[in-house]
XYZ file of C-alpha atoms in Angstrom:
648
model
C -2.502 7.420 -32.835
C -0.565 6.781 -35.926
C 2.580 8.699 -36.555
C 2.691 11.919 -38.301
C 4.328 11.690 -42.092
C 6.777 14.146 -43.856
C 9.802 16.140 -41.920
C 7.446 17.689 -39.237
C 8.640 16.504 -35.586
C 5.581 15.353 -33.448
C 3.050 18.047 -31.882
C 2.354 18.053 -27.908
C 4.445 18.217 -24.459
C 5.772 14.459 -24.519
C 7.259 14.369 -27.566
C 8.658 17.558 -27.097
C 10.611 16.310 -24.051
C 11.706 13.196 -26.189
C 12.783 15.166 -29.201
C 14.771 17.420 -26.449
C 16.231 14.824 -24.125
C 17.035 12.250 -27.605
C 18.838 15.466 -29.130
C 20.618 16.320 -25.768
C 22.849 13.245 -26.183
C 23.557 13.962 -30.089
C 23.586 17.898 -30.657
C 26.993 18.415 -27.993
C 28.999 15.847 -30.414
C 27.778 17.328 -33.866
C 29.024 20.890 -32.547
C 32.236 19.658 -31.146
C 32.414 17.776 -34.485
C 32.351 21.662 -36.104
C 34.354 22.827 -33.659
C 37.251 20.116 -34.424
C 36.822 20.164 -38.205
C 36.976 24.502 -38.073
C 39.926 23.851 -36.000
C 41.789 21.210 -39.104
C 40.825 23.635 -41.833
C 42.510 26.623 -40.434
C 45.198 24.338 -39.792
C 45.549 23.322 -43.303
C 45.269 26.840 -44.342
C 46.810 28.897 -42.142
C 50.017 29.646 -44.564
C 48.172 30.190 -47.483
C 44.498 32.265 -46.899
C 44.811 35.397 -45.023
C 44.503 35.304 -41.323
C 41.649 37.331 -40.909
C 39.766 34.553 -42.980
C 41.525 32.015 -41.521
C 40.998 32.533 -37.995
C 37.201 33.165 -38.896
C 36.486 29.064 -38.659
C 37.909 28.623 -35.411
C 37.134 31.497 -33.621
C 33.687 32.805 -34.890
C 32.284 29.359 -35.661
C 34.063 27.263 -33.528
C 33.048 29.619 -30.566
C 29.612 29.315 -31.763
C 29.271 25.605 -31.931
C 31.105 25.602 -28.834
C 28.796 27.233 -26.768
C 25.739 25.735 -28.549
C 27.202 22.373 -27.740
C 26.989 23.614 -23.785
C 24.017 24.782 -24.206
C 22.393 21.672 -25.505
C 23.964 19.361 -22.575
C 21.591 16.992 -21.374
C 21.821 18.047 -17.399
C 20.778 21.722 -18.686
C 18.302 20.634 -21.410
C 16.129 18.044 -18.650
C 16.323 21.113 -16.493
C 14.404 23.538 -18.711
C 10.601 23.471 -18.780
C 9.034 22.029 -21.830
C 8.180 25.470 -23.336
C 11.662 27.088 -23.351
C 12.625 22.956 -25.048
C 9.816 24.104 -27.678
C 11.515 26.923 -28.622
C 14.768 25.697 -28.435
C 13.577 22.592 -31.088
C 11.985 25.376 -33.460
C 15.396 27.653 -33.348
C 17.220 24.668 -33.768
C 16.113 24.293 -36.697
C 17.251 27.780 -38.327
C 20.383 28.030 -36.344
C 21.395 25.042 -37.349
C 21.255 25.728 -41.151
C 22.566 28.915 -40.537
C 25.180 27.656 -38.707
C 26.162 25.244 -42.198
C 25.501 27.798 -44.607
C 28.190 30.190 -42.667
C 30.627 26.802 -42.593
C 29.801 26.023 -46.242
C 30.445 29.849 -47.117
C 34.130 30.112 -44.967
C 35.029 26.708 -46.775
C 34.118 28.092 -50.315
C 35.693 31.275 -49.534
C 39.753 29.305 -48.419
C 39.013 27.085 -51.436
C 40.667 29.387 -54.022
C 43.636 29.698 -51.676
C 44.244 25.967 -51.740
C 46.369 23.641 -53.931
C 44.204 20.856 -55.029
C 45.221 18.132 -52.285
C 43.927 21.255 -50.298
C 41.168 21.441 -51.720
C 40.140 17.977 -51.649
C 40.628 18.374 -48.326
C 37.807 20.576 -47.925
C 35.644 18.758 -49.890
C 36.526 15.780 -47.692
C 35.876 17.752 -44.483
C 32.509 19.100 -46.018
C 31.140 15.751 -46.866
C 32.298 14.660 -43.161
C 30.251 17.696 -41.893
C 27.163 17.197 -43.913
C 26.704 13.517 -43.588
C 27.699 13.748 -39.704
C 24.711 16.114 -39.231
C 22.429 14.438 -41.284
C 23.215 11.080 -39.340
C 22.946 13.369 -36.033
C 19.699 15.175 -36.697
C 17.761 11.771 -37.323
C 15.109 12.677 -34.924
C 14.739 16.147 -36.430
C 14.827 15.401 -40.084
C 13.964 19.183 -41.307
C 16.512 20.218 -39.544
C 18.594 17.410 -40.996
C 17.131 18.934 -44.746
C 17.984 22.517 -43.898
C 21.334 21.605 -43.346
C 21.866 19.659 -46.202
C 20.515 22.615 -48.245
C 22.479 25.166 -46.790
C 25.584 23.170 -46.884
C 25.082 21.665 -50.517
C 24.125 24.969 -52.648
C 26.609 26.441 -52.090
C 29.729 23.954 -52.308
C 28.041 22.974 -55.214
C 28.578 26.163 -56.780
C 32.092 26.354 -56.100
C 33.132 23.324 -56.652
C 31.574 23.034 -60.158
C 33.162 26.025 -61.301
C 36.786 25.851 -59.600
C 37.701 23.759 -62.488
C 38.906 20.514 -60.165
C 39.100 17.362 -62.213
C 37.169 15.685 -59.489
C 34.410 18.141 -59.084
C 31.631 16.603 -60.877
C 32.419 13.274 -59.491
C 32.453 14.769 -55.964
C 28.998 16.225 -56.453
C 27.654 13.244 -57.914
C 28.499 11.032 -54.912
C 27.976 13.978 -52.468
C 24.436 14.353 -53.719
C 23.580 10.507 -53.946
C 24.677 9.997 -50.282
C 22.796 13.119 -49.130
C 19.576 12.091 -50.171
C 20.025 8.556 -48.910
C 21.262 9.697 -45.460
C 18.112 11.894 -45.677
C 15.711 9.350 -46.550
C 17.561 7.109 -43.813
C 16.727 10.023 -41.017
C 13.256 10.117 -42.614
C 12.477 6.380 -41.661
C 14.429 7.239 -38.006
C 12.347 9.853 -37.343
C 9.103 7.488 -38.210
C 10.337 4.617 -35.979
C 10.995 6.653 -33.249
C 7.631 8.475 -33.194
C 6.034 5.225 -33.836
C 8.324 3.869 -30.387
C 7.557 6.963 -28.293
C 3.607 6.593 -29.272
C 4.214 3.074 -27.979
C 6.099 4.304 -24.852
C 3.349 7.331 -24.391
C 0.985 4.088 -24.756
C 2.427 1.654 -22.630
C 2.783 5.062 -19.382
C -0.973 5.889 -20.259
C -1.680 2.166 -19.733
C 0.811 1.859 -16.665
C -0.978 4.933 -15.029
C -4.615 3.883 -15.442
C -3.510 0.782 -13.905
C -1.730 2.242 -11.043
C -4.854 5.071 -11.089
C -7.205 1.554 -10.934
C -4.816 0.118 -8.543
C -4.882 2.992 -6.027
C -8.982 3.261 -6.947
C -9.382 -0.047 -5.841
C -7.115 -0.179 -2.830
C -9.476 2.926 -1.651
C -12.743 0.753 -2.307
C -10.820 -2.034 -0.336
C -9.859 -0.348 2.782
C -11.678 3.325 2.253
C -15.114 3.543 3.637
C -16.768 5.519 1.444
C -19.190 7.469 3.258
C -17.199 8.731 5.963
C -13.598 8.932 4.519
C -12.691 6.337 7.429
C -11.036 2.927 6.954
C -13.719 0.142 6.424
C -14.517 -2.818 8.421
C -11.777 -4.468 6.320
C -9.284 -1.970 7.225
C -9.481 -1.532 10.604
C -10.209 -5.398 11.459
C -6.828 -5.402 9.309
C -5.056 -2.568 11.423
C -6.242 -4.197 14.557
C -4.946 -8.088 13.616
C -1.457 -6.146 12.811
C -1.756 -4.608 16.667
C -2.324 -7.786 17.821
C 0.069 -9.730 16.187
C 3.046 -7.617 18.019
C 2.255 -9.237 21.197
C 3.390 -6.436 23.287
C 3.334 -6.442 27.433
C 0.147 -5.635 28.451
C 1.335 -2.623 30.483
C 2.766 -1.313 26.013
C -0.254 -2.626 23.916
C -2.835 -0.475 22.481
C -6.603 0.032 23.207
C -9.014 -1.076 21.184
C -12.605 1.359 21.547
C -15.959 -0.135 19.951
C -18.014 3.320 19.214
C -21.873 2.543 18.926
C -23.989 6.092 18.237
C -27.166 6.390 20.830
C -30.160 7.636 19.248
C -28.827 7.207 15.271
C -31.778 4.911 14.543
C -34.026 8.061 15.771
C -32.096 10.857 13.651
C -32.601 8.090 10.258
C -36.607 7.467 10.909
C -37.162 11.166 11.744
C -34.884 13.092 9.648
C -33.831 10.616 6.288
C -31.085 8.856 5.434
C -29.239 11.790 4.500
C -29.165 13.218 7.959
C -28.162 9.648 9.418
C -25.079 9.912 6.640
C -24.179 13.511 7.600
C -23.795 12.423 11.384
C -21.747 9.662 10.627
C -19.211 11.694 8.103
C -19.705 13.836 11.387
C -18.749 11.360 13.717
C -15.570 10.190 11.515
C -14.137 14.082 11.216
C -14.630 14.240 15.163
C -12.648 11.014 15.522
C -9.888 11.897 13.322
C -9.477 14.933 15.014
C -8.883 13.152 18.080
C -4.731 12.999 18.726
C -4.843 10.217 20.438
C -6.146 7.455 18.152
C -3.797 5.613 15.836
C -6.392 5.161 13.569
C -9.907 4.588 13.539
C -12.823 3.471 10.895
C -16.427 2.319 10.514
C -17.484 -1.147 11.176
C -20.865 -0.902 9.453
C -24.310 0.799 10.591
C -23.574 3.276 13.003
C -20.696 1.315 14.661
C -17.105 2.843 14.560
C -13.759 1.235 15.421
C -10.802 3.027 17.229
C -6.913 2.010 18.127
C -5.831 4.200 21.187
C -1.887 4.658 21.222
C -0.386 2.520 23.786
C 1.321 4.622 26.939
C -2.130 4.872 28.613
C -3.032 3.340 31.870
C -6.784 1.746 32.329
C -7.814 5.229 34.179
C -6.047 7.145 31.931
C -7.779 5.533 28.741
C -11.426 5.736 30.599
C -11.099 9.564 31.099
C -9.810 9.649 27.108
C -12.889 7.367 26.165
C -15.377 10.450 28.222
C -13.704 12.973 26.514
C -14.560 11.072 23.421
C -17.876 10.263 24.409
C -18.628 13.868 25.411
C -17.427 15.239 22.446
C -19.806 13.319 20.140
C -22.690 14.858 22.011
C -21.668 18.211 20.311
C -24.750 18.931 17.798
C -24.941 18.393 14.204
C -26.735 20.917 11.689
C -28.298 19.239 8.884
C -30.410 20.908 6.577
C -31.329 23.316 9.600
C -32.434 20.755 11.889
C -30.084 20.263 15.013
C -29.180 16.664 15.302
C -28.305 15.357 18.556
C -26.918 11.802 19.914
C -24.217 10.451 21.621
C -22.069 7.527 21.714
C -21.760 5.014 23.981
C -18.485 2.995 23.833
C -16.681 -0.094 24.768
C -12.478 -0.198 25.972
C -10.434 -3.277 25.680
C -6.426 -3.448 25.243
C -5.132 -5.187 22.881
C -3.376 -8.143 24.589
C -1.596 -11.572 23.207
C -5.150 -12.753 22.181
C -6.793 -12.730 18.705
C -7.568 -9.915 16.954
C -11.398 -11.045 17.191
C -10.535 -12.391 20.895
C -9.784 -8.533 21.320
C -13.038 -7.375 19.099
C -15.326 -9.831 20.900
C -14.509 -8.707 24.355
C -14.417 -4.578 23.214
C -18.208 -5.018 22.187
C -19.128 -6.849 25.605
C -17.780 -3.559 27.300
C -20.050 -1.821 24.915
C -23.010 -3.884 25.206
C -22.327 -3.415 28.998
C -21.692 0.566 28.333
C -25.295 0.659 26.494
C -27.107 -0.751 29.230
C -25.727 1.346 31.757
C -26.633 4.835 29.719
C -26.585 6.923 26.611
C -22.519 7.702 26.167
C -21.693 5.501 28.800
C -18.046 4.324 28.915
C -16.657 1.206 29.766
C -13.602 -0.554 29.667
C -13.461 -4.751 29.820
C -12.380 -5.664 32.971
C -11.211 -8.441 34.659
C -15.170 -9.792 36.225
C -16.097 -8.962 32.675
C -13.619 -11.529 31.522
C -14.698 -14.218 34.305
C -18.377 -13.622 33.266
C -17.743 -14.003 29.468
C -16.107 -17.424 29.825
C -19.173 -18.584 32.234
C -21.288 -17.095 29.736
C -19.326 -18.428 27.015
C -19.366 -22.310 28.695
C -23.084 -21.997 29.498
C -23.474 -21.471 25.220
C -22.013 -24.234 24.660
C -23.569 -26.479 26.980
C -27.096 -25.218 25.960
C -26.513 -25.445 22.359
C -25.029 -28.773 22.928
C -27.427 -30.551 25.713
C -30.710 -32.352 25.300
C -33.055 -29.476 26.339
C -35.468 -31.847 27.841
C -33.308 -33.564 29.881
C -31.911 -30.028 31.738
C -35.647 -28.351 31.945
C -37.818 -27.902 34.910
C -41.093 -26.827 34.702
C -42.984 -24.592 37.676
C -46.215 -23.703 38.146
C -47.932 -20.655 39.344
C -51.861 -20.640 40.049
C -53.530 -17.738 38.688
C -56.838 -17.171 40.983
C -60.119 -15.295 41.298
C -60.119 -12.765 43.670
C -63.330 -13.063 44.613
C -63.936 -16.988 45.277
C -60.857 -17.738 45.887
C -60.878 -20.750 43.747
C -58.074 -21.928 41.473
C -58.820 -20.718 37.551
C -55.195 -22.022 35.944
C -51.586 -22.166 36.043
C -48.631 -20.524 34.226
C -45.905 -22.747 33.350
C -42.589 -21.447 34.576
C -39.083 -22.838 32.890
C -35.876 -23.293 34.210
C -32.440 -24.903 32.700
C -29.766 -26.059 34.540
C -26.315 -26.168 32.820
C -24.738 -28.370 35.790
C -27.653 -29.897 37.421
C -27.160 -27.848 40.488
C -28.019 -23.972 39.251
C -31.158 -23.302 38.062
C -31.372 -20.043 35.700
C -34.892 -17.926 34.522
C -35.243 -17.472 31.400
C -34.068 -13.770 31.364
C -30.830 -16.087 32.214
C -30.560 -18.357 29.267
C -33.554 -16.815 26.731
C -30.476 -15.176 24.894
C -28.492 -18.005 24.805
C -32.037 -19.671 23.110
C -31.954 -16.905 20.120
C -28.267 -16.748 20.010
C -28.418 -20.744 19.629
C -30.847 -20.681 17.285
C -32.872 -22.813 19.909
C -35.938 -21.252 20.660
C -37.993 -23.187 18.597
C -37.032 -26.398 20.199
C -37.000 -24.983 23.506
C -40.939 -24.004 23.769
C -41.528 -27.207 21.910
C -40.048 -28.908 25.016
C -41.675 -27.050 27.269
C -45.013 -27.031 25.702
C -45.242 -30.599 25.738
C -43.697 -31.581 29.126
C -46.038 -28.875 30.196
C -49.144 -30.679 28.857
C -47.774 -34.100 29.823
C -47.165 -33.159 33.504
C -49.800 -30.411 34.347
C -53.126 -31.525 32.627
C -55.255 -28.544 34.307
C -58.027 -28.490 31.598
C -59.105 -32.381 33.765
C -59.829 -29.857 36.542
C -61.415 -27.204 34.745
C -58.546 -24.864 34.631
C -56.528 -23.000 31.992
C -53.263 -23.949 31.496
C -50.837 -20.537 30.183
C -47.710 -20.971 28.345
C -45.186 -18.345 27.440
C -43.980 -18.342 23.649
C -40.523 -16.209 22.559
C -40.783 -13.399 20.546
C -39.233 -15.804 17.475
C -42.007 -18.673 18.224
C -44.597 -16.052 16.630
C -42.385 -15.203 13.737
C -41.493 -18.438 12.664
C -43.999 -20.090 9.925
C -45.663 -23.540 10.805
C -46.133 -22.447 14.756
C -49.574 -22.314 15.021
C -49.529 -26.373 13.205
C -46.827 -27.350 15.478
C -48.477 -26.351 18.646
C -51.772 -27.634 17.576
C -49.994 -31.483 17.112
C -48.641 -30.970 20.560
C -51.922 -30.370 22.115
C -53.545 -33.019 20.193
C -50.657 -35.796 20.907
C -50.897 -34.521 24.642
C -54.640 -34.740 24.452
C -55.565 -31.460 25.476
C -58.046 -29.109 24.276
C -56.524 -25.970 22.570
C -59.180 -23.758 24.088
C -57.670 -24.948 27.696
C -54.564 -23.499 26.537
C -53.506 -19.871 26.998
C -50.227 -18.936 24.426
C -48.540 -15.827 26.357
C -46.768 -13.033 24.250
C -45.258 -10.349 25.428
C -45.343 -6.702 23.449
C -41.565 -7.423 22.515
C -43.110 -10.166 19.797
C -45.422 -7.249 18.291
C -42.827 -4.841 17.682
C -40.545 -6.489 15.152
C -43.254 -7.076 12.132
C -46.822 -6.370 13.577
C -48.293 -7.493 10.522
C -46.612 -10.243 10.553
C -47.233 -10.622 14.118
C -51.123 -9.953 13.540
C -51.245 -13.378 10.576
C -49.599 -15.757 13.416
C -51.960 -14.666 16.335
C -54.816 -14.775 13.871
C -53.375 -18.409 12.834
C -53.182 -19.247 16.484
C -56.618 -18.375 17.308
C -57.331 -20.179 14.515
C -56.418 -23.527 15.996
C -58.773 -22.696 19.235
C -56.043 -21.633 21.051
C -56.610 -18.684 23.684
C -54.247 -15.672 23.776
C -53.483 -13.370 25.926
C -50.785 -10.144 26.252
C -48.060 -10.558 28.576
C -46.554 -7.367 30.811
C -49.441 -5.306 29.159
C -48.496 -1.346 29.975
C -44.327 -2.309 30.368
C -44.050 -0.361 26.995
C -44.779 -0.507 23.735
C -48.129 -0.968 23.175
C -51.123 1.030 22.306
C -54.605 0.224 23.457
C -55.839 0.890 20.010
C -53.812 -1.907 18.992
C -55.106 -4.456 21.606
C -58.529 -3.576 19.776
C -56.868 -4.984 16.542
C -55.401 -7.991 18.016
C -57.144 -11.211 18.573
C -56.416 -11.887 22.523
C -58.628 -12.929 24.747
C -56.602 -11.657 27.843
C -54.306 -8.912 29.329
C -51.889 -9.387 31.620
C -51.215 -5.931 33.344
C -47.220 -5.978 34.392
C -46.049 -6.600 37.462
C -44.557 -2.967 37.925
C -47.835 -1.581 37.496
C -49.232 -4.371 40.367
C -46.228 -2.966 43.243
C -47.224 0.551 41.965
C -50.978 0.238 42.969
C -51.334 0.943 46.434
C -48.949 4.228 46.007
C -48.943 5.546 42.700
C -52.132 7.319 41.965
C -50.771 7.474 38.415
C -50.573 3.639 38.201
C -54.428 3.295 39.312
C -55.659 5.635 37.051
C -53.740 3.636 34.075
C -54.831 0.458 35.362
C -58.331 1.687 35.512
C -58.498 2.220 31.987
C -56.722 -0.917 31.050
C -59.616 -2.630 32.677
C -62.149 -0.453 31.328
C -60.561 -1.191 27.793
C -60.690 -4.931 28.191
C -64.528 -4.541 29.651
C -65.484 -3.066 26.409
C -63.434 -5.782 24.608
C -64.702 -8.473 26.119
C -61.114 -9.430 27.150
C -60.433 -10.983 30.144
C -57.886 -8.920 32.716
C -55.592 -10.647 35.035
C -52.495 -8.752 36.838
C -49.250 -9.931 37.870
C -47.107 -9.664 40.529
C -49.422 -9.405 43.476
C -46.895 -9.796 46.377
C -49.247 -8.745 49.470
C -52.783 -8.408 50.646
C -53.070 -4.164 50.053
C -52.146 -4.606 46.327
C -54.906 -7.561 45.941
C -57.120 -5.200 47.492
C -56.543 -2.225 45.599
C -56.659 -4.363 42.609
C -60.224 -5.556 43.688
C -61.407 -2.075 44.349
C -60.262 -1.432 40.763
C -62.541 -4.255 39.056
C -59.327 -6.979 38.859
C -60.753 -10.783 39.104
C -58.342 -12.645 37.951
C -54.855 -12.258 39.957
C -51.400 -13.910 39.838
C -48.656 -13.462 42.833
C -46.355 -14.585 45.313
C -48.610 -13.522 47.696
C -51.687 -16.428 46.144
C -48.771 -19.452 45.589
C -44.798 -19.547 44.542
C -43.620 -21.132 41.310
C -44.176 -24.863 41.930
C -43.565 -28.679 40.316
C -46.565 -29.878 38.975
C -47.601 -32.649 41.506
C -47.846 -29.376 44.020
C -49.904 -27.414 41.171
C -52.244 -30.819 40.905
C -52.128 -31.296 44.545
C -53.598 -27.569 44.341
C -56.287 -28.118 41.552
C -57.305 -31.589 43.466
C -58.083 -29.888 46.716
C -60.308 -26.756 45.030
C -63.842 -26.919 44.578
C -64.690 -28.906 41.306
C -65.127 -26.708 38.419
C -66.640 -27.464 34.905
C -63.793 -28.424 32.155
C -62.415 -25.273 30.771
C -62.956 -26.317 27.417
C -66.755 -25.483 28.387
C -66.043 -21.789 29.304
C -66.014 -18.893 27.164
């Protein structure tokens, strides 16, 4: 903005309060200036003029100025809102001339009564007065003008016709320095616009910054959906706890919050209900007294710091009350949402802060297996089972996986001959040489290793090397992860395993179970397709455990089922477990797909599975899990059958 020209002060509320507070330091000493140079003249006069006129200066005037120099103190002027300072600027302006007119007047009017040193006297004093308010009133330059007008007309006057030797003289330099002092307050009055539009400038700049600054440190630790701190935030508030390294028996809790049934509210309601049950979830957990603070960790995942002061039973019964009050309902759009949240309690020890995070979310993992809006808090066994878990990790993601496999093998046989039609291979890993886990055991340590691709490479070709069952006319199964059908290149890699092994991929039967389909089931679909491609055989693992539809075994390419073993204990006492077996196997008659159950364990459920149309059954009760020279030992001693790759 550039500055305004002419004698006008500056429009608008800033430069009000500058022109106030700037003349609050100037205006006191220009009246007191009146009030001492009232007080001289009626000194100098006080023998000569009459008393009435005399005592005019210092009383009338001087009590004027005096009070006007109070009033204009800086203390009282600050005080004042900026309108009454508006209005005191624009009277300024009048009073102020009026105030010089009356002093020029009461001077004029003792000049006659004067000798002439008197009299120079006043035109001394005058001059003082003029050019003292001129140099005063340099951020109010009208002002400064009125003045100067009111004082100079009249002195002017007076002094021309008095008949003083001096007079024109006087007026000559009186007028000369009057409108230089004025043209000096003129150029004050433009600098210090021009420095308070800088100021106003340099404040406006200063608050955006701060306004930026404070914008900013909102994105940084805000989380702007819910209002709650961020992951950044509360990962910060919780490496602060854990830096104090407090006594056990004084530290804080730390509660991992993960929201049962969210993933159902987003697919079935939108987005925007999923959002309005997590601003939900945040207003619930600031209303909740007893957390220090508490934010979102991403997804539906919250974080919360429970004072310190709270014993482990204490804290559990806090973490319910939590935990129940999430189940309250949320309205959204008229539909009733509903969920709850399951959560995970750790304190806050001398460990890390992610030490303290890491353990908090194996509580809640723990909590989410147990139930929805379970509650549980890390415990000791916890802790002894997270640093096995945590050794076992390393040692897988470390060791040769061949050299700590084992391979077992379990016939698979027809019910009605009694003969020998293949084996499933069986794994095991050892992380000492002495234990020997399943893979429900280690499998997670596989995807958390990023191993599983190496690991059914391993056991796909030390199960081909050891247990060649297609030389006996048998079918040889082999379980792949859910990962192994995702990954690109599978169905070449297997194919260069069975070819380097020498085996026949139609002798080979690649198990999946329904978990593989869920993830991408077009995806899924290419691979099997891919698979089949290569002549290998395929088959559905723990068929009726779940997921799967039998509309979508139509659309699959397997050539088996493998009912679950659940469904096997249930047959001999669960009429509802026949009749869904019975139309699995009518389902894979129509298909053409083969049918073989699992988990036969005794003679009444190979029966009842017989009765039902079952062939082809697997079990303890036909043969255990064992090495291969048992399984060969096996396939040696059965009737010779033609080579599998010969069967359709």
């Amino acid at each position: 903005m550039r500055p305004r020209g002419g004698w006008i002060q500056h429009e608008g509320d800033r430069f009000t309060r500058a022109y106030a507070t700037s003349l609050s330091h100037r205006l006191p000493l220009l009246y007191l200036v009146v009030v001492v140079n009232s007080c001289l003249v009626a000194a100098h006069f006080h023998s000569d003029a009459p008393v009435p006129l005399v005592l005019f200066g210092p009383l009338v005037l001087g009590s004027f100025a005096l009070w006007r120099a109070i009033y204009w103190l800086p203390a009282a002027v600050l005080a004042r809102p900026v309108s009454v300072q508006r209005r005191d600027l624009r009277r300024m302006s009048w009073l102020g001339a009026i105030a010089g007119f009356l002093f020029a007047l009461w001077g004029m009017a003792l000049y006659p009564y004067g000798t002439q040193a008197e009299q120079s006297f006043i035109h001394y004093i005058m001059a003082i007065t003029l050019f003292s308010g001129i140099l005063g009133l340099g951020h109010a330059p009208l002002t400064a003008l009125r003045i100067a007008i009111a004082i100079t007309i009249p002195t002017t006057g007076q002094i021309l016709f008095s008949g003083h030797p001096n007079a024109v003289p006087v007026i000559l330099i009186q007028a000369v320095v009057t409108v230089l002092l004025l043209l000096v307050t003129n150029g004050h009055h433009r600098d210090f616009v021009r420095l308070e539009l800088s100021r106003q400038e340099l404040a406006r700049r200063e608050r955006e910054a701060a306004e930026l600054a404070q914008s900013n440190l909102r994105q940084a630790t805000i989380d702007s959906l819910t209002g709650s701190l961020n992951r950044r935030a509360i990962l910060a508030e919780l490496e602060a706890e854990a830096a104090r390294g407090e006594q056990p028996a004084q530290a804080a809790w730390l509660a991992l919050i993960d929201l049962d049934g969210f993933k159902h509210i987003n697919d079935t309601y939108g987005h925007a209900a999923g959002d309005a049950v997590l601003a939900a979830v945040a207003q619930r957990l600031a209303a909740c007294p007893v957390l220090r603070c508490h934010g979102r960790l991403g997804g539906d995942e919250f974080a919360a710091i429970i004072d310190a002061g709270h014993d482990e039973a204490a804290v559990r019964a806090l973490a319910e009350q939590l935990s129940e009050t999430l189940r309250a309902p949320v309205l959204h759009g008229g539909a009733v949402l509903r969920l709850s949240g399951s959560i995970g309690v750790h304190r806050i020890d001398r460990r890390s802060a992610s030490d303290c995070l890491e353990r908090a979310d194996a509580a809640l993992y723990k909590a989410k297996e147990q139930s929805d809006g379970a509650v549980v808090v890390f415990s000791p066994d916890d802790e002894a089972a997270m640093q096995d878990r945590a050794a076992i990790t390393r040692l897988f993601n470390d060791s040769n996986l061949s050299d700590r496999l084992k391979l077992l093998y379990q016939p698979v046989i027809d019910g009605v001959t009694g003969s020998v039609t293949g084996f499933e291979a069986f794994v095991r890993w050892s992380p000492d040489g002495e234990r020997w886990l399943a893979p429900a055991q280690f499998m997670t340590l596989a995807e958390a290793t990023g191993r599983t691709g190496d690991l059914t490479r391993a056991v796909m070709a030390r199960a081909l090397r050891e247990c060649p069952a297609w030389q006996h006319g048998c079918m040889l199964s082999i379980n792949l992860a859910p990962r192994d059908l995702m990954r690109a290149g599978s169905a070449e890699a297997f194919a260069r395993l069975a070819e380097d092994a020498g085996a026949p991929p139609q002798a080979i039967m690649l198990e999946v179970t329904e978990r593989a389909l869920i993830g991408d089931p077009r995806r899924a679909e290419e691979q099997l397709q891919a698979l089949r491609g290569k002549g290998f055989r395929l088959a559905l693992d723990d068929f009726g455990a779940g997921w799967s539809s039998l509309s979508q075994v139509n659309r699959l390419p397997f050539d088996a089922i493998k009912i679950d073993q659940d469904l096997s204990r249930a047959l001999a006492s669960d009429p509802g477990a026949r009749t869904l077996v019975s139309t699995i196997i009518g389902l894979s008659w129509q298909l053409g797909i083969e049918c073989i159950i699992e988990g036969v364990e005794d003679e009444e459920q190979a029966r009842t599975a017989q009765a039902l149309g079952i062939r082809m059954m697997q079990g303890y009760h036909f043969g255990r899990p064992e090495p291969a020279a048992a399984a060969l030992a096996i396939m040696q001693a059965s009737p010779p059958r033609p080579p599998a790759v010969l069967r359709a």
